[in-house]
Amino acid sequence: MSRAPTLPPAILFDLDDTLITAHLHPREAWHRAIDGLPERPERLDVPGAASAIHEAARWFWSDPDRHREGRLDIHTTRRRIVSRGLSALGVEDDGYVTRLSAHFSAMRTAETALYPDAVDTLVALAGRGVRLGLITNGSAAEQRAKIERFDLARHFVHVQVEGEMGFGKPEEQAYAHALSALGTTAADTWIVGDNLDWEVVVPQRLGFHAIWRDPVGKGMPAGHPAKPDRIITRLAELLEE
Ligand SMILES: [Mg+2]
């Protein structure tokens, strides 16, 4: 039996891949999407196409400016990524690019789920007087749809969506705005999320206690300079010492 932990006055949570599943196992997901969509271009090799699109996605998301612009219009971005990946294989087929992108998006939406201990953990934290904030990057339409689908807003004192604010993580303004809305300071606040830059490196520089959410237990990527204050695989660990 673990002892009751010393909880902070406030905790800021990320949404995607922290409270809900969103972007896990991308190469495998592309493989299933290509495999599940009929009328492939002739001679398209499924694993080869999955790898090429996965590589195009890694390239796309590796640049912070491209990332910011791309996540605010995810459907256009998916088409760009699929088109780039297939072009690398010499496949130019706009109709297929559009159909595969839409199919992948629909598949991801259907598979998105709450982590099993998410709601219980939020309820228990709020019950112990912790003021909870949700701070998520992405467009208003995409992020609000997920928040509503899983009825999450009711657990939070403050919900902040990048597409509604015009700023997002890792901009300092995003953290400052959330702290002010929660009536707290970074020193009194934990932040919990799966992105090592947005929810560990930058928040630590601002004085937060940063908890890295590692939902599949993959461990820290080799050579990454981030030093999370704590690493959790289950959300319920927040309630344990
Ligand atoms: Mg995330």
PDB file of C-alpha atoms and ligand atoms in Angstrom:
ATOM      1  CA  MET A   1       0.000   0.000   0.000  1.00  0.00           C
ATOM      2  CA  SER A   2       1.569   3.282  -1.036  1.00  0.00           C
ATOM      3  CA  ARG A   3       1.465   6.300   1.206  1.00  0.00           C
ATOM      4  CA  ALA A   4      -0.598   9.307   0.248  1.00  0.00           C
ATOM      5  CA  PRO A   5       1.654  11.581  -1.817  1.00  0.00           C
ATOM      6  CA  THR A   6       2.259  15.240  -1.256  1.00  0.00           C
ATOM      7  CA  LEU A   7       0.300  16.734  -4.101  1.00  0.00           C
ATOM      8  CA  PRO A   8       0.889  20.224  -5.502  1.00  0.00           C
ATOM      9  CA  PRO A   9      -1.747  22.968  -5.591  1.00  0.00           C
ATOM     10  CA  ALA A  10      -2.101  22.576  -9.381  1.00  0.00           C
ATOM     11  CA  ILE A  11      -1.328  20.155 -12.209  1.00  0.00           C
ATOM     12  CA  LEU A  12      -1.311  20.870 -15.949  1.00  0.00           C
ATOM     13  CA  PHE A  13      -2.096  17.920 -18.203  1.00  0.00           C
ATOM     14  CA  ASP A  14      -1.407  17.354 -21.869  1.00  0.00           C
ATOM     15  CA  LEU A  15      -4.178  15.581 -23.825  1.00  0.00           C
ATOM     16  CA  ASP A  16      -2.895  13.430 -26.722  1.00  0.00           C
ATOM     17  CA  ASP A  17      -0.955  10.330 -25.657  1.00  0.00           C
ATOM     18  CA  THR A  18      -1.213  11.520 -22.055  1.00  0.00           C
ATOM     19  CA  LEU A  19      -4.929  11.209 -21.172  1.00  0.00           C
ATOM     20  CA  ILE A  20      -6.033   9.620 -24.461  1.00  0.00           C
ATOM     21  CA  THR A  21      -4.288   7.473 -27.049  1.00  0.00           C
ATOM     22  CA  ALA A  22      -3.594   9.410 -30.225  1.00  0.00           C
ATOM     23  CA  HIS A  23      -0.385   8.927 -32.176  1.00  0.00           C
ATOM     24  CA  LEU A  24       1.113   5.656 -30.938  1.00  0.00           C
ATOM     25  CA  HIS A  25       2.862   3.134 -33.231  1.00  0.00           C
ATOM     26  CA  PRO A  26       2.641   5.245 -36.418  1.00  0.00           C
ATOM     27  CA  ARG A  27       4.439   2.907 -38.827  1.00  0.00           C
ATOM     28  CA  GLU A  28       2.204   0.002 -37.840  1.00  0.00           C
ATOM     29  CA  ALA A  29      -0.851   2.268 -38.161  1.00  0.00           C
ATOM     30  CA  TRP A  30       0.126   3.290 -41.709  1.00  0.00           C
ATOM     31  CA  HIS A  31       0.624  -0.371 -42.544  1.00  0.00           C
ATOM     32  CA  ARG A  32      -2.897  -1.226 -41.373  1.00  0.00           C
ATOM     33  CA  ALA A  33      -4.380   1.785 -43.156  1.00  0.00           C
ATOM     34  CA  ILE A  34      -2.773   0.866 -46.496  1.00  0.00           C
ATOM     35  CA  ASP A  35      -3.632  -2.800 -46.034  1.00  0.00           C
ATOM     36  CA  GLY A  36      -7.269  -1.996 -45.205  1.00  0.00           C
ATOM     37  CA  LEU A  37      -7.968   0.328 -48.135  1.00  0.00           C
ATOM     38  CA  PRO A  38      -8.942  -1.387 -51.397  1.00  0.00           C
ATOM     39  CA  GLU A  39      -7.859  -0.293 -54.898  1.00  0.00           C
ATOM     40  CA  ARG A  40      -4.194   0.363 -54.198  1.00  0.00           C
ATOM     41  CA  PRO A  41      -2.026   1.729 -57.004  1.00  0.00           C
ATOM     42  CA  GLU A  42      -0.580  -1.160 -58.999  1.00  0.00           C
ATOM     43  CA  ARG A  43       2.530  -2.837 -57.558  1.00  0.00           C
ATOM     44  CA  LEU A  44       2.372  -0.776 -54.339  1.00  0.00           C
ATOM     45  CA  ASP A  45       4.185  -2.783 -51.699  1.00  0.00           C
ATOM     46  CA  VAL A  46       2.369  -2.401 -48.352  1.00  0.00           C
ATOM     47  CA  PRO A  47       5.318  -2.503 -45.907  1.00  0.00           C
ATOM     48  CA  GLY A  48       7.444  -0.380 -48.255  1.00  0.00           C
ATOM     49  CA  ALA A  49       4.714   2.239 -48.572  1.00  0.00           C
ATOM     50  CA  ALA A  50       4.132   2.262 -44.803  1.00  0.00           C
ATOM     51  CA  SER A  51       7.840   2.871 -44.210  1.00  0.00           C
ATOM     52  CA  ALA A  52       8.041   5.590 -46.863  1.00  0.00           C
ATOM     53  CA  ILE A  53       5.055   7.468 -45.406  1.00  0.00           C
ATOM     54  CA  HIS A  54       6.382   7.001 -41.881  1.00  0.00           C
ATOM     55  CA  GLU A  55       9.720   8.492 -42.969  1.00  0.00           C
ATOM     56  CA  ALA A  56       7.937  11.403 -44.673  1.00  0.00           C
ATOM     57  CA  ALA A  57       6.009  12.003 -41.444  1.00  0.00           C
ATOM     58  CA  ARG A  58       9.189  11.952 -39.350  1.00  0.00           C
ATOM     59  CA  TRP A  59      10.749  14.473 -41.715  1.00  0.00           C
ATOM     60  CA  PHE A  60       7.654  16.661 -41.634  1.00  0.00           C
ATOM     61  CA  TRP A  61       7.246  16.741 -37.844  1.00  0.00           C
ATOM     62  CA  SER A  62      10.984  17.202 -37.150  1.00  0.00           C
ATOM     63  CA  ASP A  63      10.884  20.938 -37.868  1.00  0.00           C
ATOM     64  CA  PRO A  64       9.196  23.050 -35.155  1.00  0.00           C
ATOM     65  CA  ASP A  65       7.825  25.676 -37.574  1.00  0.00           C
ATOM     66  CA  ARG A  66       6.441  23.068 -39.951  1.00  0.00           C
ATOM     67  CA  HIS A  67       5.067  21.203 -36.926  1.00  0.00           C
ATOM     68  CA  ARG A  68       3.162  24.246 -35.647  1.00  0.00           C
ATOM     69  CA  GLU A  69       1.627  25.062 -38.994  1.00  0.00           C
ATOM     70  CA  GLY A  70       0.958  21.414 -39.807  1.00  0.00           C
ATOM     71  CA  ARG A  71      -0.814  20.426 -36.609  1.00  0.00           C
ATOM     72  CA  LEU A  72      -3.280  23.302 -36.985  1.00  0.00           C
ATOM     73  CA  ASP A  73      -4.492  21.795 -40.293  1.00  0.00           C
ATOM     74  CA  ILE A  74      -3.934  18.099 -39.798  1.00  0.00           C
ATOM     75  CA  HIS A  75      -5.945  16.893 -42.800  1.00  0.00           C
ATOM     76  CA  THR A  76      -3.978  18.959 -45.314  1.00  0.00           C
ATOM     77  CA  THR A  77      -0.790  17.912 -43.533  1.00  0.00           C
ATOM     78  CA  ARG A  78      -1.652  14.202 -43.782  1.00  0.00           C
ATOM     79  CA  ARG A  79      -2.195  14.581 -47.538  1.00  0.00           C
ATOM     80  CA  ARG A  80       1.181  16.327 -47.873  1.00  0.00           C
ATOM     81  CA  ILE A  81       2.915  13.576 -45.906  1.00  0.00           C
ATOM     82  CA  VAL A  82       1.271  10.730 -47.839  1.00  0.00           C
ATOM     83  CA  SER A  83       2.024  12.446 -51.129  1.00  0.00           C
ATOM     84  CA  ARG A  84       5.689  12.950 -50.170  1.00  0.00           C
ATOM     85  CA  GLY A  85       6.064   9.354 -48.971  1.00  0.00           C
ATOM     86  CA  LEU A  86       4.513   7.820 -52.082  1.00  0.00           C
ATOM     87  CA  SER A  87       6.435  10.181 -54.388  1.00  0.00           C
ATOM     88  CA  ALA A  88       9.639   8.768 -52.911  1.00  0.00           C
ATOM     89  CA  LEU A  89       8.490   5.404 -54.290  1.00  0.00           C
ATOM     90  CA  GLY A  90       7.650   6.925 -57.673  1.00  0.00           C
ATOM     91  CA  VAL A  91       3.883   6.734 -57.044  1.00  0.00           C
ATOM     92  CA  GLU A  92       1.914   9.841 -58.068  1.00  0.00           C
ATOM     93  CA  ASP A  93      -1.814   9.328 -57.577  1.00  0.00           C
ATOM     94  CA  ASP A  94      -3.721  12.268 -56.066  1.00  0.00           C
ATOM     95  CA  GLY A  95      -6.948  10.320 -55.742  1.00  0.00           C
ATOM     96  CA  TYR A  96      -5.245   7.582 -53.740  1.00  0.00           C
ATOM     97  CA  VAL A  97      -3.390  10.144 -51.594  1.00  0.00           C
ATOM     98  CA  THR A  98      -6.710  11.741 -50.644  1.00  0.00           C
ATOM     99  CA  ARG A  99      -8.436   8.419 -49.978  1.00  0.00           C
ATOM    100  CA  LEU A 100      -5.575   6.993 -47.913  1.00  0.00           C
ATOM    101  CA  SER A 101      -5.220  10.188 -45.848  1.00  0.00           C
ATOM    102  CA  ALA A 102      -8.936  10.226 -45.073  1.00  0.00           C
ATOM    103  CA  HIS A 103      -8.928   6.518 -44.267  1.00  0.00           C
ATOM    104  CA  PHE A 104      -5.966   6.928 -41.907  1.00  0.00           C
ATOM    105  CA  SER A 105      -7.661   9.859 -40.143  1.00  0.00           C
ATOM    106  CA  ALA A 106     -10.909   7.897 -39.737  1.00  0.00           C
ATOM    107  CA  MET A 107      -9.002   4.878 -38.425  1.00  0.00           C
ATOM    108  CA  ARG A 108      -7.074   6.977 -35.901  1.00  0.00           C
ATOM    109  CA  THR A 109     -10.277   8.663 -34.728  1.00  0.00           C
ATOM    110  CA  ALA A 110     -12.031   5.311 -34.300  1.00  0.00           C
ATOM    111  CA  GLU A 111      -9.090   3.916 -32.328  1.00  0.00           C
ATOM    112  CA  THR A 112      -8.627   6.913 -30.017  1.00  0.00           C
ATOM    113  CA  ALA A 113      -9.506   5.939 -26.460  1.00  0.00           C
ATOM    114  CA  LEU A 114      -9.168   7.195 -22.912  1.00  0.00           C
ATOM    115  CA  TYR A 115      -6.401   5.570 -20.934  1.00  0.00           C
ATOM    116  CA  PRO A 116      -8.230   3.308 -18.478  1.00  0.00           C
ATOM    117  CA  ASP A 117      -7.073   5.133 -15.338  1.00  0.00           C
ATOM    118  CA  ALA A 118      -7.424   8.668 -16.741  1.00  0.00           C
ATOM    119  CA  VAL A 119     -10.826   9.676 -15.378  1.00  0.00           C
ATOM    120  CA  ASP A 120     -10.362   7.996 -11.982  1.00  0.00           C
ATOM    121  CA  THR A 121      -7.021   9.765 -11.562  1.00  0.00           C
ATOM    122  CA  LEU A 122      -8.430  13.173 -12.511  1.00  0.00           C
ATOM    123  CA  VAL A 123     -11.391  12.706 -10.147  1.00  0.00           C
ATOM    124  CA  ALA A 124      -9.112  11.617  -7.286  1.00  0.00           C
ATOM    125  CA  LEU A 125      -6.729  14.561  -7.812  1.00  0.00           C
ATOM    126  CA  ALA A 126      -9.559  17.084  -7.946  1.00  0.00           C
ATOM    127  CA  GLY A 127     -11.066  15.421  -4.875  1.00  0.00           C
ATOM    128  CA  ARG A 128      -7.833  16.164  -3.007  1.00  0.00           C
ATOM    129  CA  GLY A 129      -8.091  19.817  -3.906  1.00  0.00           C
ATOM    130  CA  VAL A 130      -5.629  19.941  -6.827  1.00  0.00           C
ATOM    131  CA  ARG A 131      -6.586  22.549  -9.440  1.00  0.00           C
ATOM    132  CA  LEU A 132      -6.357  20.865 -12.818  1.00  0.00           C
ATOM    133  CA  GLY A 133      -5.598  22.421 -16.197  1.00  0.00           C
ATOM    134  CA  LEU A 134      -5.633  20.909 -19.688  1.00  0.00           C
ATOM    135  CA  ILE A 135      -3.262  22.407 -22.243  1.00  0.00           C
ATOM    136  CA  THR A 136      -3.313  20.904 -25.726  1.00  0.00           C
ATOM    137  CA  ASN A 137      -1.791  21.767 -29.084  1.00  0.00           C
ATOM    138  CA  GLY A 138      -3.697  21.440 -32.346  1.00  0.00           C
ATOM    139  CA  SER A 139      -6.716  22.956 -34.027  1.00  0.00           C
ATOM    140  CA  ALA A 140      -9.839  23.967 -32.136  1.00  0.00           C
ATOM    141  CA  ALA A 141     -12.028  21.571 -34.129  1.00  0.00           C
ATOM    142  CA  GLU A 142      -9.818  18.497 -33.674  1.00  0.00           C
ATOM    143  CA  GLN A 143      -8.973  19.034 -30.012  1.00  0.00           C
ATOM    144  CA  ARG A 144     -12.457  20.138 -28.908  1.00  0.00           C
ATOM    145  CA  ALA A 145     -13.994  17.104 -30.634  1.00  0.00           C
ATOM    146  CA  LYS A 146     -11.804  14.816 -28.504  1.00  0.00           C
ATOM    147  CA  ILE A 147     -12.445  16.775 -25.293  1.00  0.00           C
ATOM    148  CA  GLU A 148     -16.206  16.551 -25.879  1.00  0.00           C
ATOM    149  CA  ARG A 149     -16.189  12.940 -27.031  1.00  0.00           C
ATOM    150  CA  PHE A 150     -14.563  11.861 -23.765  1.00  0.00           C
ATOM    151  CA  ASP A 151     -16.401  14.438 -21.629  1.00  0.00           C
ATOM    152  CA  LEU A 152     -13.133  15.740 -20.217  1.00  0.00           C
ATOM    153  CA  ALA A 153     -13.771  19.470 -19.714  1.00  0.00           C
ATOM    154  CA  ARG A 154     -15.724  18.889 -16.497  1.00  0.00           C
ATOM    155  CA  HIS A 155     -12.544  17.723 -14.718  1.00  0.00           C
ATOM    156  CA  PHE A 156     -10.605  20.918 -15.378  1.00  0.00           C
ATOM    157  CA  VAL A 157     -10.614  24.426 -13.956  1.00  0.00           C
ATOM    158  CA  HIS A 158      -9.001  25.590 -17.201  1.00  0.00           C
ATOM    159  CA  VAL A 159      -8.945  24.114 -20.711  1.00  0.00           C
ATOM    160  CA  GLN A 160      -6.563  25.675 -23.221  1.00  0.00           C
ATOM    161  CA  VAL A 161      -6.496  24.728 -26.916  1.00  0.00           C
ATOM    162  CA  GLU A 162      -3.755  26.121 -29.143  1.00  0.00           C
ATOM    163  CA  GLY A 163      -6.096  26.703 -32.092  1.00  0.00           C
ATOM    164  CA  GLU A 164      -8.348  28.900 -29.946  1.00  0.00           C
ATOM    165  CA  MET A 165      -5.554  30.931 -28.365  1.00  0.00           C
ATOM    166  CA  GLY A 166      -3.194  31.587 -31.249  1.00  0.00           C
ATOM    167  CA  PHE A 167      -0.294  30.250 -29.180  1.00  0.00           C
ATOM    168  CA  GLY A 168       0.713  26.837 -27.913  1.00  0.00           C
ATOM    169  CA  LYS A 169       3.462  24.776 -26.328  1.00  0.00           C
ATOM    170  CA  PRO A 170       6.448  25.331 -26.328  1.00  0.00           C
ATOM    171  CA  GLU A 171       5.778  29.094 -26.446  1.00  0.00           C
ATOM    172  CA  GLU A 172       6.279  30.541 -22.969  1.00  0.00           C
ATOM    173  CA  GLN A 173       3.051  32.474 -23.310  1.00  0.00           C
ATOM    174  CA  ALA A 174       1.117  29.200 -23.389  1.00  0.00           C
ATOM    175  CA  TYR A 175       2.401  28.111 -19.976  1.00  0.00           C
ATOM    176  CA  ALA A 176       2.105  31.617 -18.497  1.00  0.00           C
ATOM    177  CA  HIS A 177      -1.503  31.904 -19.626  1.00  0.00           C
ATOM    178  CA  ALA A 178      -2.417  28.534 -18.113  1.00  0.00           C
ATOM    179  CA  LEU A 179      -0.728  29.378 -14.806  1.00  0.00           C
ATOM    180  CA  SER A 180      -2.535  32.669 -14.590  1.00  0.00           C
ATOM    181  CA  ALA A 181      -5.884  31.020 -15.388  1.00  0.00           C
ATOM    182  CA  LEU A 182      -5.255  28.465 -12.622  1.00  0.00           C
ATOM    183  CA  GLY A 183      -4.098  31.176 -10.211  1.00  0.00           C
ATOM    184  CA  THR A 184      -0.816  29.409  -9.542  1.00  0.00           C
ATOM    185  CA  THR A 185       2.913  29.642 -10.234  1.00  0.00           C
ATOM    186  CA  ALA A 186       5.259  27.248 -12.018  1.00  0.00           C
ATOM    187  CA  ALA A 187       7.004  26.422  -8.725  1.00  0.00           C
ATOM    188  CA  ASP A 188       3.678  25.199  -7.307  1.00  0.00           C
ATOM    189  CA  THR A 189       2.644  23.258 -10.411  1.00  0.00           C
ATOM    190  CA  TRP A 190       3.323  19.871 -11.920  1.00  0.00           C
ATOM    191  CA  ILE A 191       3.066  19.388 -15.675  1.00  0.00           C
ATOM    192  CA  VAL A 192       2.374  15.931 -17.115  1.00  0.00           C
ATOM    193  CA  GLY A 193       2.827  14.968 -20.762  1.00  0.00           C
ATOM    194  CA  ASP A 194       4.478  12.694 -23.310  1.00  0.00           C
ATOM    195  CA  ASN A 195       6.410  15.337 -25.287  1.00  0.00           C
ATOM    196  CA  LEU A 196       9.922  15.762 -23.881  1.00  0.00           C
ATOM    197  CA  ASP A 197      10.323  19.282 -25.231  1.00  0.00           C
ATOM    198  CA  TRP A 198       6.859  20.690 -24.608  1.00  0.00           C
ATOM    199  CA  GLU A 199       6.213  19.061 -21.248  1.00  0.00           C
ATOM    200  CA  VAL A 200       9.676  18.539 -19.774  1.00  0.00           C
ATOM    201  CA  VAL A 201      12.539  20.683 -21.128  1.00  0.00           C
ATOM    202  CA  VAL A 202      10.745  24.007 -21.598  1.00  0.00           C
ATOM    203  CA  PRO A 203       8.524  23.740 -18.494  1.00  0.00           C
ATOM    204  CA  GLN A 204      11.540  22.874 -16.299  1.00  0.00           C
ATOM    205  CA  ARG A 205      13.278  25.995 -17.556  1.00  0.00           C
ATOM    206  CA  LEU A 206      10.201  27.923 -16.407  1.00  0.00           C
ATOM    207  CA  GLY A 207      10.282  26.287 -12.972  1.00  0.00           C
ATOM    208  CA  PHE A 208       7.673  23.513 -13.273  1.00  0.00           C
ATOM    209  CA  HIS A 209       8.022  20.032 -11.788  1.00  0.00           C
ATOM    210  CA  ALA A 210       7.944  18.049 -15.028  1.00  0.00           C
ATOM    211  CA  ILE A 211       6.554  14.526 -15.206  1.00  0.00           C
ATOM    212  CA  TRP A 212       7.127  12.590 -18.408  1.00  0.00           C
ATOM    213  CA  ARG A 213       4.268  10.343 -19.418  1.00  0.00           C
ATOM    214  CA  ASP A 214       5.662   7.199 -21.048  1.00  0.00           C
ATOM    215  CA  PRO A 215       2.465   5.219 -21.660  1.00  0.00           C
ATOM    216  CA  VAL A 216       4.072   2.207 -23.328  1.00  0.00           C
ATOM    217  CA  GLY A 217       7.131   2.113 -21.055  1.00  0.00           C
ATOM    218  CA  LYS A 218       9.587   2.642 -23.916  1.00  0.00           C
ATOM    219  CA  GLY A 219      11.999   4.589 -21.696  1.00  0.00           C
ATOM    220  CA  MET A 220      13.941   7.738 -22.511  1.00  0.00           C
ATOM    221  CA  PRO A 221      15.139   7.963 -26.141  1.00  0.00           C
ATOM    222  CA  ALA A 222      18.894   7.368 -26.327  1.00  0.00           C
ATOM    223  CA  GLY A 223      20.882  10.581 -26.174  1.00  0.00           C
ATOM    224  CA  HIS A 224      17.942  12.867 -25.373  1.00  0.00           C
ATOM    225  CA  PRO A 225      19.128  15.631 -23.035  1.00  0.00           C
ATOM    226  CA  ALA A 226      15.847  15.913 -21.107  1.00  0.00           C
ATOM    227  CA  LYS A 227      15.879  14.960 -17.432  1.00  0.00           C
ATOM    228  CA  PRO A 228      12.286  14.566 -16.292  1.00  0.00           C
ATOM    229  CA  ASP A 229      11.685  15.046 -12.567  1.00  0.00           C
ATOM    230  CA  ARG A 230       9.679  11.856 -12.719  1.00  0.00           C
ATOM    231  CA  ILE A 231       8.618   9.265 -15.315  1.00  0.00           C
ATOM    232  CA  ILE A 232       5.237   7.521 -15.129  1.00  0.00           C
ATOM    233  CA  THR A 233       3.754   4.773 -17.263  1.00  0.00           C
ATOM    234  CA  ARG A 234       0.348   4.824 -15.551  1.00  0.00           C
ATOM    235  CA  LEU A 235      -1.522   8.001 -14.663  1.00  0.00           C
ATOM    236  CA  ALA A 236      -2.589   6.512 -11.329  1.00  0.00           C
ATOM    237  CA  GLU A 237       1.077   6.673 -10.257  1.00  0.00           C
ATOM    238  CA  LEU A 238       0.467  10.381  -9.659  1.00  0.00           C
ATOM    239  CA  LEU A 239      -1.559   9.327  -6.609  1.00  0.00           C
ATOM    240  CA  GLU A 240       1.254   7.126  -5.307  1.00  0.00           C
ATOM    241  CA  GLU A 241       4.392   8.168  -3.480  1.00  0.00           C
TER     242      GLU A 241
HETATM  243 MG    MG B   1       0.915  14.643 -26.134  1.00  0.00          MG
END
